[in-house]
Amino acid sequence: MKTKILVTGGAGYIGSHTCIALHEAGYDIVVYDNLSNSNREAINRVSILIGQPIEFIEGDIRDTELLREVFALHKFFGVIHFAGLKAVGESVSKPLLYYNNNVSGTITLLEVMAEYSVKNIVFSSSATVYGDPESLPIDERSKRSCTNPYGQSKLAVEHILEDLAASDDSWNLIALRYFNPVGAHPSGQIGEDPNDIPNNLMPYISQVAVDKLEKLSIFGNDYSTVDGTGVRDFIHVTDLAQGHVAAFDYLEKQSRLNESGTTQQYSVGFLPINLGTGKGTSVLELVCAFSDVSGQAIPYQFTDRRAGDIASCYASVDKAKMLLGWQAELSITDMCQDTWRWQSMYPNGYDVS
Ligand code: NAD
Ligand code: UDP
């Protein structure tokens, strides 16, 4: 029998790509999403890409009763928990919404998991938990600190998972700390579909390239980096998706070893792991790469630094390689090519009306 995984937030950007990777790796999936920041069309497209319907439940992670029904109906091995709100600016103006959705929602999910003795979870954390790093590359033991409610909500959930692991060693809790996910599925059928004007760099660049936006503002050219612009660790979303498969393969292998009785019972506990490429790319380098790949000019202007931004951020990727046997494979050119394919095929994202 196939191992079954509940994917909360599976209709979203990273979730939809991960559903494909999980299916290809032989996992059975059930998607649970309230569609607050996604479109049912993403689920339809994933179903077409994998050649079979996806089991989809429209629901909120704060809805205890609905979660109970879902857990009673399915025998899950574990949960991948993408569901959450992610706009930093909005989190500053609506902190209660962010704490309620991201923190209370996660507590509700964990409570129902405990009721049904499902104790394997992979949580979407973020490099934002490192704040302004003291040294680079950033490894998992680096100090954590956050300055905005979105980041605080991720950090709060990490603390909850740590406390849970300390209280009961039957929990296996992996927090994947993503660096900067970009790109789209190579088919061009699914990708990132921001609601309004994008806050993030790659979707902004790609919308300038298709003339939806006039000009990119580059926030600061006086950082002490290779060309004065910010440096980030951009990672292709399909590489990131494979990282989730590797994390679940690891949890499954662990549980098989425990069940076989050949090893001493081993608890994964709370395991934070970076998912990045380990390489930094500057904002200007990404703009040039995108322009080369798309053949489009990307007009830009330098403006003031954005409040809260740091100069440079890139991951130490040794832990992911050592424990999960996973590393990112795709280049900045691949990330730009796949983003461009999705953006030029679907300039208005999933809104094809
Ligand atoms: P996304 O907004 O595309 O996907 C999140 C999904 O969760 C959406 O489909 C949304 O409808 C759903 N959702 C939100 N609240 C829900 C709730 N209460 N109940 C049920 N479903 C709910 O975002 P994404 O980029 O795919 O990110 C996935 C996760 O990864 C998020 O937790 C995000 O914070 C985290 N993350 C994202 C990035 C990034 O740059 N994209 C970086 C680091 C971490
Ligand atoms: N950035 C920019 N213009 C934009 C959006 C982002 O210059 O319109 C820069 C930002 O200052 C940072 C980098 O691009 O140096 C990545 O920003 P993004 O918001 O994509 O991700 P973050 O690292 O902030 O999570």
CSV table of C-alpha atoms and ligand atoms in Angstrom, one decimal:
chain,number,residue,atom,x,y,z
A,1,MET,CA,0.0,0.0,0.0
A,2,LYS,CA,1.2,3.5,-0.8
A,3,THR,CA,2.2,5.8,2.0
A,4,LYS,CA,-0.5,8.5,2.4
A,5,ILE,CA,0.4,12.2,3.1
A,6,LEU,CA,-1.9,15.1,3.9
A,7,VAL,CA,-0.7,18.2,2.2
A,8,THR,CA,-2.0,21.4,3.8
A,9,GLY,CA,-1.7,24.4,1.5
A,10,GLY,CA,-1.2,22.0,-1.4
A,11,ALA,CA,-3.0,24.3,-3.9
A,12,GLY,CA,-0.4,27.0,-3.4
A,13,TYR,CA,2.8,27.8,-5.2
A,14,ILE,CA,5.3,25.4,-3.5
A,15,GLY,CA,2.5,22.9,-2.5
A,16,SER,CA,1.3,22.3,-6.1
A,17,HIS,CA,4.9,21.6,-7.3
A,18,THR,CA,5.5,19.3,-4.3
A,19,CYS,CA,2.2,17.4,-5.0
A,20,ILE,CA,3.7,16.4,-8.4
A,21,ALA,CA,7.0,15.4,-6.9
A,22,LEU,CA,5.3,13.3,-4.2
A,23,HIS,CA,3.1,11.6,-6.7
A,24,GLU,CA,6.1,10.8,-9.0
A,25,ALA,CA,7.9,9.4,-5.9
A,26,GLY,CA,5.1,7.0,-5.3
A,27,TYR,CA,3.3,8.7,-2.4
A,28,ASP,CA,-0.5,9.0,-2.2
A,29,ILE,CA,-1.6,12.5,-1.4
A,30,VAL,CA,-4.7,14.4,-0.1
A,31,VAL,CA,-4.7,18.2,-0.5
A,32,TYR,CA,-6.3,20.3,2.2
A,33,ASP,CA,-6.5,24.1,1.4
A,34,ASN,CA,-8.9,26.9,2.0
A,35,LEU,CA,-8.0,28.6,-1.3
A,36,SER,CA,-7.4,31.9,0.5
A,37,ASN,CA,-4.3,32.5,-1.6
A,38,SER,CA,-4.6,30.0,-4.4
A,39,ASN,CA,-6.8,28.9,-7.2
A,40,ARG,CA,-8.7,25.6,-7.8
A,41,GLU,CA,-7.3,25.7,-11.3
A,42,ALA,CA,-3.9,24.8,-9.9
A,43,ILE,CA,-5.3,21.6,-8.6
A,44,ASN,CA,-6.9,20.9,-12.0
A,45,ARG,CA,-3.6,21.4,-13.7
A,46,VAL,CA,-1.7,19.2,-11.2
A,47,SER,CA,-4.3,16.5,-11.9
A,48,ILE,CA,-3.7,16.8,-15.6
A,49,LEU,CA,0.1,16.7,-15.2
A,50,ILE,CA,0.0,13.6,-13.0
A,51,GLY,CA,-2.7,11.9,-15.1
A,52,GLN,CA,-5.2,11.3,-12.4
A,53,PRO,CA,-7.5,13.3,-10.2
A,54,ILE,CA,-6.1,14.8,-7.0
A,55,GLU,CA,-8.1,14.2,-3.8
A,56,PHE,CA,-8.8,17.8,-2.8
A,57,ILE,CA,-10.6,19.1,0.4
A,58,GLU,CA,-11.5,22.7,0.6
A,59,GLY,CA,-11.0,23.5,4.3
A,60,ASP,CA,-9.2,25.6,6.8
A,61,ILE,CA,-6.5,24.3,9.2
A,62,ARG,CA,-8.3,26.1,12.0
A,63,ASP,CA,-11.4,24.0,11.5
A,64,THR,CA,-11.0,21.2,14.1
A,65,GLU,CA,-14.1,19.3,13.1
A,66,LEU,CA,-13.3,19.1,9.4
A,67,LEU,CA,-9.8,18.1,10.2
A,68,ARG,CA,-11.1,15.3,12.4
A,69,GLU,CA,-13.3,14.1,9.6
A,70,VAL,CA,-10.4,14.0,7.2
A,71,PHE,CA,-8.1,12.2,9.7
A,72,ALA,CA,-10.9,9.7,10.5
A,73,LEU,CA,-11.4,8.9,6.8
A,74,HIS,CA,-7.7,8.5,5.8
A,75,LYS,CA,-4.8,6.6,7.3
A,76,PHE,CA,-2.1,9.2,7.0
A,77,PHE,CA,1.6,8.5,7.6
A,78,GLY,CA,2.2,12.2,8.0
A,79,VAL,CA,1.5,15.8,7.0
A,80,ILE,CA,3.4,18.3,4.9
A,81,HIS,CA,2.2,21.6,6.3
A,82,PHE,CA,2.5,24.5,3.7
A,83,ALA,CA,-0.8,26.2,4.7
A,84,GLY,CA,0.0,29.7,5.9
A,85,LEU,CA,-0.1,33.4,5.0
A,86,LYS,CA,3.2,34.7,3.7
A,87,ALA,CA,3.1,38.5,2.9
A,88,VAL,CA,5.5,40.3,5.2
A,89,GLY,CA,4.0,43.7,4.6
A,90,GLU,CA,0.5,42.5,5.3
A,91,SER,CA,1.6,40.8,8.4
A,92,VAL,CA,2.8,44.1,9.8
A,93,SER,CA,-0.7,45.7,9.2
A,94,LYS,CA,-2.6,42.5,10.2
A,95,PRO,CA,-0.6,40.8,12.9
A,96,LEU,CA,-3.5,39.1,14.6
A,97,LEU,CA,-4.6,37.5,11.3
A,98,TYR,CA,-1.1,36.1,10.8
A,99,TYR,CA,-0.7,34.8,14.3
A,100,ASN,CA,-4.2,33.3,14.2
A,101,ASN,CA,-3.7,31.7,10.8
A,102,ASN,CA,-0.1,30.6,11.0
A,103,VAL,CA,0.3,29.8,14.7
A,104,SER,CA,-3.2,28.9,16.0
A,105,GLY,CA,-3.9,27.1,12.7
A,106,THR,CA,-0.7,25.0,13.3
A,107,ILE,CA,-1.7,24.2,16.9
A,108,THR,CA,-5.1,23.0,15.8
A,109,LEU,CA,-3.5,20.8,13.1
A,110,LEU,CA,-1.0,19.4,15.6
A,111,GLU,CA,-3.8,18.7,18.1
A,112,VAL,CA,-5.8,16.7,15.6
A,113,MET,CA,-2.7,14.9,14.4
A,114,ALA,CA,-2.1,13.9,18.1
A,115,GLU,CA,-5.6,12.7,18.5
A,116,TYR,CA,-5.2,10.3,15.5
A,117,SER,CA,-1.6,9.4,16.4
A,118,VAL,CA,-0.2,10.8,13.2
A,119,LYS,CA,3.2,12.2,14.5
A,120,ASN,CA,5.2,12.8,11.4
A,121,ILE,CA,5.2,16.4,10.0
A,122,VAL,CA,7.3,18.4,7.6
A,123,PHE,CA,6.7,22.2,8.3
A,124,SER,CA,7.4,25.1,5.9
A,125,SER,CA,9.8,27.3,7.8
A,126,SER,CA,11.8,30.0,6.2
A,127,ALA,CA,15.3,31.6,6.2
A,128,THR,CA,13.6,34.6,7.6
A,129,VAL,CA,14.0,33.0,11.1
A,130,TYR,CA,17.7,33.8,10.9
A,131,GLY,CA,17.1,37.6,10.7
A,132,ASP,CA,20.3,39.4,9.9
A,133,PRO,CA,22.8,36.6,10.0
A,134,GLU,CA,26.1,36.9,11.9
A,135,SER,CA,28.0,34.9,9.4
A,136,LEU,CA,27.6,33.3,5.9
A,137,PRO,CA,26.8,30.7,4.7
A,138,ILE,CA,24.0,30.4,7.3
A,139,ASP,CA,23.9,27.0,9.1
A,140,GLU,CA,21.1,25.6,11.1
A,141,ARG,CA,22.7,26.4,14.4
A,142,SER,CA,22.8,30.1,13.7
A,143,LYS,CA,21.0,32.4,16.1
A,144,ARG,CA,17.3,33.0,15.3
A,145,SER,CA,15.6,36.4,15.4
A,146,CYS,CA,12.7,38.0,13.5
A,147,THR,CA,11.5,41.5,13.1
A,148,ASN,CA,8.1,41.2,11.5
A,149,PRO,CA,4.9,39.2,12.5
A,150,TYR,CA,5.2,36.8,9.5
A,151,GLY,CA,8.8,35.8,10.6
A,152,GLN,CA,7.7,35.7,14.2
A,153,SER,CA,4.9,33.3,13.3
A,154,LYS,CA,7.4,31.0,11.7
A,155,LEU,CA,9.7,31.2,14.7
A,156,ALA,CA,6.8,30.7,17.1
A,157,VAL,CA,5.8,27.5,15.2
A,158,GLU,CA,9.4,26.3,15.3
A,159,HIS,CA,9.4,26.8,19.1
A,160,ILE,CA,6.1,24.9,19.4
A,161,LEU,CA,7.6,22.0,17.4
A,162,GLU,CA,10.7,22.0,19.6
A,163,ASP,CA,8.6,21.9,22.8
A,164,LEU,CA,6.5,19.1,21.4
A,165,ALA,CA,9.6,17.1,20.5
A,166,ALA,CA,10.9,17.6,24.0
A,167,SER,CA,7.6,16.5,25.6
A,168,ASP,CA,7.1,13.3,23.6
A,169,ASP,CA,9.7,11.5,21.6
A,170,SER,CA,7.1,9.8,19.4
A,171,TRP,CA,6.9,13.0,17.3
A,172,ASN,CA,9.1,13.4,14.2
A,173,LEU,CA,9.1,17.1,13.3
A,174,ILE,CA,11.2,18.4,10.3
A,175,ALA,CA,11.2,22.2,9.8
A,176,LEU,CA,12.5,22.9,6.3
A,177,ARG,CA,13.9,26.5,6.1
A,178,TYR,CA,13.4,27.6,2.6
A,179,PHE,CA,15.7,30.3,1.1
A,180,ASN,CA,14.3,32.1,-1.9
A,181,PRO,CA,12.0,29.8,-4.0
A,182,VAL,CA,11.5,30.9,-7.6
A,183,GLY,CA,10.8,29.2,-11.0
A,184,ALA,CA,7.9,27.1,-12.2
A,185,HIS,CA,7.1,23.6,-13.4
A,186,PRO,CA,9.0,23.0,-16.7
A,187,SER,CA,5.7,22.3,-18.5
A,188,GLY,CA,4.7,26.0,-17.9
A,189,GLN,CA,1.4,24.8,-16.6
A,190,ILE,CA,1.8,25.8,-12.9
A,191,GLY,CA,3.8,28.6,-11.3
A,192,GLU,CA,3.7,31.5,-8.8
A,193,ASP,CA,0.6,33.6,-9.2
A,194,PRO,CA,0.7,36.6,-6.9
A,195,ASN,CA,-2.7,38.3,-6.2
A,196,ASP,CA,-1.7,41.9,-6.5
A,197,ILE,CA,1.5,43.7,-7.4
A,198,PRO,CA,4.2,41.2,-6.5
A,199,ASN,CA,6.3,41.9,-3.4
A,200,ASN,CA,9.0,39.4,-4.4
A,201,LEU,CA,11.8,40.0,-6.9
A,202,MET,CA,11.3,37.2,-9.4
A,203,PRO,CA,7.6,37.6,-10.1
A,204,TYR,CA,8.1,41.4,-10.3
A,205,ILE,CA,10.9,40.9,-12.9
A,206,SER,CA,8.8,38.5,-14.9
A,207,GLN,CA,5.8,40.8,-14.9
A,208,VAL,CA,8.0,43.6,-16.2
A,209,ALA,CA,9.2,41.2,-18.9
A,210,VAL,CA,5.6,40.7,-20.2
A,211,ASP,CA,4.8,44.4,-19.9
A,212,LYS,CA,2.3,44.0,-17.0
A,213,LEU,CA,4.5,46.3,-15.0
A,214,GLU,CA,6.6,49.2,-16.3
A,215,LYS,CA,9.8,49.1,-14.4
A,216,LEU,CA,11.5,47.3,-11.6
A,217,SER,CA,12.7,49.2,-8.5
A,218,ILE,CA,15.9,47.8,-7.1
A,219,PHE,CA,15.9,48.4,-3.4
A,220,GLY,CA,19.4,49.7,-2.7
A,221,ASN,CA,22.7,49.6,-4.6
A,222,ASP,CA,24.9,50.5,-1.7
A,223,TYR,CA,25.1,47.2,0.1
A,224,SER,CA,28.6,45.7,0.6
A,225,THR,CA,28.0,43.0,-2.0
A,226,VAL,CA,29.5,42.1,-5.4
A,227,ASP,CA,27.6,45.0,-7.2
A,228,GLY,CA,25.9,46.8,-4.3
A,229,THR,CA,22.5,45.1,-4.7
A,230,GLY,CA,21.1,42.5,-2.3
A,231,VAL,CA,22.3,38.9,-2.5
A,232,ARG,CA,20.0,35.9,-2.0
A,233,ASP,CA,20.0,32.2,-2.4
A,234,PHE,CA,17.4,31.5,-5.1
A,235,ILE,CA,16.3,28.0,-5.4
A,236,HIS,CA,14.2,26.4,-8.1
A,237,VAL,CA,10.7,25.4,-6.8
A,238,THR,CA,11.1,21.9,-8.3
A,239,ASP,CA,14.3,21.3,-6.4
A,240,LEU,CA,12.5,22.5,-3.3
A,241,ALA,CA,9.7,20.0,-4.0
A,242,GLN,CA,12.3,17.2,-4.3
A,243,GLY,CA,13.6,18.3,-0.9
A,244,HIS,CA,10.2,17.5,0.6
A,245,VAL,CA,10.2,14.1,-1.0
A,246,ALA,CA,13.6,13.5,0.5
A,247,ALA,CA,12.4,14.6,4.0
A,248,PHE,CA,9.5,12.2,3.8
A,249,ASP,CA,11.7,9.4,2.5
A,250,TYR,CA,13.9,10.0,5.6
A,251,LEU,CA,10.9,9.9,8.0
A,252,GLU,CA,9.6,6.7,6.3
A,253,LYS,CA,13.0,5.0,6.5
A,254,GLN,CA,13.3,5.9,10.1
A,255,SER,CA,9.8,4.5,10.9
A,256,ARG,CA,10.6,1.3,9.0
A,257,LEU,CA,13.8,0.8,11.0
A,258,ASN,CA,12.0,1.4,14.2
A,259,GLU,CA,9.2,-1.1,13.3
A,260,SER,CA,11.7,-3.7,12.3
A,261,GLY,CA,13.2,-3.7,15.8
A,262,THR,CA,16.7,-4.0,14.3
A,263,THR,CA,17.6,-0.6,15.7
A,264,GLN,CA,17.1,1.0,19.0
A,265,GLN,CA,13.9,3.1,18.8
A,266,TYR,CA,15.1,6.4,17.3
A,267,SER,CA,13.1,9.6,17.4
A,268,VAL,CA,13.8,12.3,14.8
A,269,GLY,CA,12.6,14.9,17.3
A,270,PHE,CA,12.8,18.5,16.0
A,271,LEU,CA,15.0,18.7,13.0
A,272,PRO,CA,15.6,22.0,11.2
A,273,ILE,CA,17.1,21.7,7.7
A,274,ASN,CA,18.0,24.5,5.2
A,275,LEU,CA,16.8,24.1,1.7
A,276,GLY,CA,18.9,26.4,-0.5
A,277,THR,CA,21.6,26.0,-3.2
A,278,GLY,CA,24.4,27.4,-1.1
A,279,LYS,CA,25.1,30.1,-3.7
A,280,GLY,CA,24.3,33.8,-3.5
A,281,THR,CA,23.1,35.7,-6.6
A,282,SER,CA,22.7,39.5,-6.6
A,283,VAL,CA,19.5,41.3,-7.6
A,284,LEU,CA,21.3,42.8,-10.7
A,285,GLU,CA,22.7,39.4,-11.6
A,286,LEU,CA,19.2,37.9,-11.6
A,287,VAL,CA,17.8,40.8,-13.7
A,288,CYS,CA,20.6,40.2,-16.3
A,289,ALA,CA,20.1,36.5,-16.3
A,290,PHE,CA,16.3,36.9,-16.8
A,291,SER,CA,16.8,39.5,-19.6
A,292,ASP,CA,19.2,37.1,-21.4
A,293,VAL,CA,16.9,34.1,-21.2
A,294,SER,CA,13.7,36.0,-22.2
A,295,GLY,CA,15.3,38.3,-24.7
A,296,GLN,CA,13.3,41.1,-23.1
A,297,ALA,CA,14.7,44.3,-21.7
A,298,ILE,CA,14.0,44.7,-18.0
A,299,PRO,CA,13.9,48.5,-17.3
A,300,TYR,CA,14.9,49.2,-13.7
A,301,GLN,CA,15.8,52.1,-11.4
A,302,PHE,CA,17.7,52.1,-8.1
A,303,THR,CA,15.6,53.3,-5.1
A,304,ASP,CA,16.2,53.4,-1.4
A,305,ARG,CA,16.8,50.2,0.6
A,306,ARG,CA,13.6,48.4,1.6
A,307,ALA,CA,13.0,48.5,5.4
A,308,GLY,CA,14.0,45.3,7.1
A,309,ASP,CA,16.1,44.0,4.2
A,310,ILE,CA,19.5,42.5,4.8
A,311,ALA,CA,22.5,42.6,2.5
A,312,SER,CA,23.2,39.0,1.9
A,313,CYS,CA,21.7,35.6,2.7
A,314,TYR,CA,22.7,32.2,1.5
A,315,ALA,CA,22.5,28.7,3.0
A,316,SER,CA,24.9,26.1,4.3
A,317,VAL,CA,23.5,23.0,2.6
A,318,ASP,CA,25.6,20.4,4.2
A,319,LYS,CA,22.9,19.1,6.6
A,320,ALA,CA,20.4,18.5,3.8
A,321,LYS,CA,23.0,16.6,1.9
A,322,MET,CA,24.2,14.6,4.8
A,323,LEU,CA,20.9,13.6,6.3
A,324,LEU,CA,18.5,13.7,3.4
A,325,GLY,CA,20.9,12.9,0.6
A,326,TRP,CA,19.4,15.9,-1.2
A,327,GLN,CA,20.9,18.8,-3.0
A,328,ALA,CA,19.6,21.4,-5.4
A,329,GLU,CA,20.5,20.7,-9.1
A,330,LEU,CA,19.1,23.5,-11.1
A,331,SER,CA,20.8,26.8,-12.1
A,332,ILE,CA,19.8,30.4,-12.2
A,333,THR,CA,19.3,30.0,-16.0
A,334,ASP,CA,16.9,27.1,-15.4
A,335,MET,CA,15.0,29.2,-12.8
A,336,CYS,CA,14.7,32.1,-15.3
A,337,GLN,CA,13.7,29.9,-18.2
A,338,ASP,CA,11.0,28.1,-16.3
A,339,THR,CA,9.6,31.3,-14.8
A,340,TRP,CA,9.6,32.9,-18.3
A,341,ARG,CA,7.8,30.0,-19.9
A,342,TRP,CA,5.0,30.1,-17.2
A,343,GLN,CA,4.7,33.9,-17.3
A,344,SER,CA,4.6,34.2,-21.1
A,345,MET,CA,2.2,31.3,-21.5
A,346,TYR,CA,-0.1,32.6,-18.7
A,347,PRO,CA,0.5,36.3,-18.2
A,348,ASN,CA,-2.5,36.5,-15.9
A,349,GLY,CA,-1.6,33.4,-14.0
A,350,TYR,CA,-4.5,31.1,-13.3
A,351,ASP,CA,-7.0,33.8,-14.2
A,352,VAL,CA,-7.7,32.7,-17.8
A,353,SER,CA,-11.2,34.4,-18.0
B,1,NAD,P1,1.1,30.1,-1.1
B,1,NAD,O1,0.3,31.2,-0.5
B,1,NAD,O2,1.1,30.0,-2.6
B,1,NAD,O3,0.5,28.7,-0.5
B,1,NAD,C1,0.0,28.6,0.8
B,1,NAD,C2,-1.3,27.9,0.7
B,1,NAD,O4,-1.9,27.8,2.0
B,1,NAD,C3,-2.4,28.7,-0.2
B,1,NAD,O5,-2.9,27.8,-1.2
B,1,NAD,C4,-3.4,29.1,0.8
B,1,NAD,O6,-4.7,29.1,0.2
B,1,NAD,C5,-3.3,28.0,1.9
B,1,NAD,N1,-3.7,28.5,3.2
B,1,NAD,C6,-3.4,29.6,3.9
B,1,NAD,N2,-4.0,29.6,5.1
B,1,NAD,C7,-4.7,28.5,5.2
B,1,NAD,C8,-5.6,28.0,6.2
B,1,NAD,N3,-5.8,28.6,7.3
B,1,NAD,N4,-6.2,26.8,5.9
B,1,NAD,C9,-5.9,26.1,4.8
B,1,NAD,N5,-5.2,26.6,3.8
B,1,NAD,C10,-4.6,27.8,4.0
B,1,NAD,O7,2.6,30.2,-0.5
B,1,NAD,P2,3.8,29.3,-0.9
B,1,NAD,O8,4.8,30.3,-1.5
B,1,NAD,O9,3.5,28.1,-1.6
B,1,NAD,O10,4.4,29.0,0.6
B,1,NAD,C11,4.1,27.8,1.2
B,1,NAD,C12,4.6,27.8,2.6
B,1,NAD,O11,6.0,28.1,2.6
B,1,NAD,C13,4.0,29.0,3.5
B,1,NAD,O12,3.8,28.5,4.8
B,1,NAD,C14,5.1,30.0,3.4
B,1,NAD,O13,5.0,30.8,4.6
B,1,NAD,C15,6.3,29.2,3.4
B,1,NAD,N6,7.5,29.9,2.8
B,1,NAD,C16,7.3,30.4,1.5
B,1,NAD,C17,8.4,31.1,0.9
B,1,NAD,C18,8.3,31.7,-0.4
B,1,NAD,O14,9.1,32.6,-0.7
B,1,NAD,N7,7.3,31.4,-1.3
B,1,NAD,C19,9.6,31.2,1.6
B,1,NAD,C20,9.7,30.6,2.9
B,1,NAD,C21,8.7,29.9,3.4
B,2,UDP,N1,13.9,43.3,-4.4
B,2,UDP,C1,14.0,44.5,-5.2
B,2,UDP,N2,12.9,44.9,-5.9
B,2,UDP,C2,11.7,44.3,-5.7
B,2,UDP,C3,11.6,43.2,-4.9
B,2,UDP,C4,12.8,42.7,-4.2
B,2,UDP,O1,15.1,45.0,-5.4
B,2,UDP,O2,10.7,44.8,-6.3
B,2,UDP,C5,15.2,42.8,-3.7
B,2,UDP,C6,15.1,42.8,-2.2
B,2,UDP,O3,15.5,44.1,-1.7
B,2,UDP,C7,16.0,41.7,-1.9
B,2,UDP,C8,15.9,40.7,-3.0
B,2,UDP,O4,15.3,41.5,-4.1
B,2,UDP,O5,17.4,42.1,-1.9
B,2,UDP,C9,14.9,39.5,-2.7
B,2,UDP,O6,13.7,40.0,-2.2
B,2,UDP,P1,12.4,39.1,-2.1
B,2,UDP,O7,11.3,40.0,-1.6
B,2,UDP,O8,12.2,38.4,-3.4
B,2,UDP,O9,12.8,38.0,-1.0
B,2,UDP,P2,13.3,38.2,0.5
B,2,UDP,O10,14.7,37.8,0.5
B,2,UDP,O11,13.1,39.6,0.9
B,2,UDP,O12,12.5,37.2,1.2
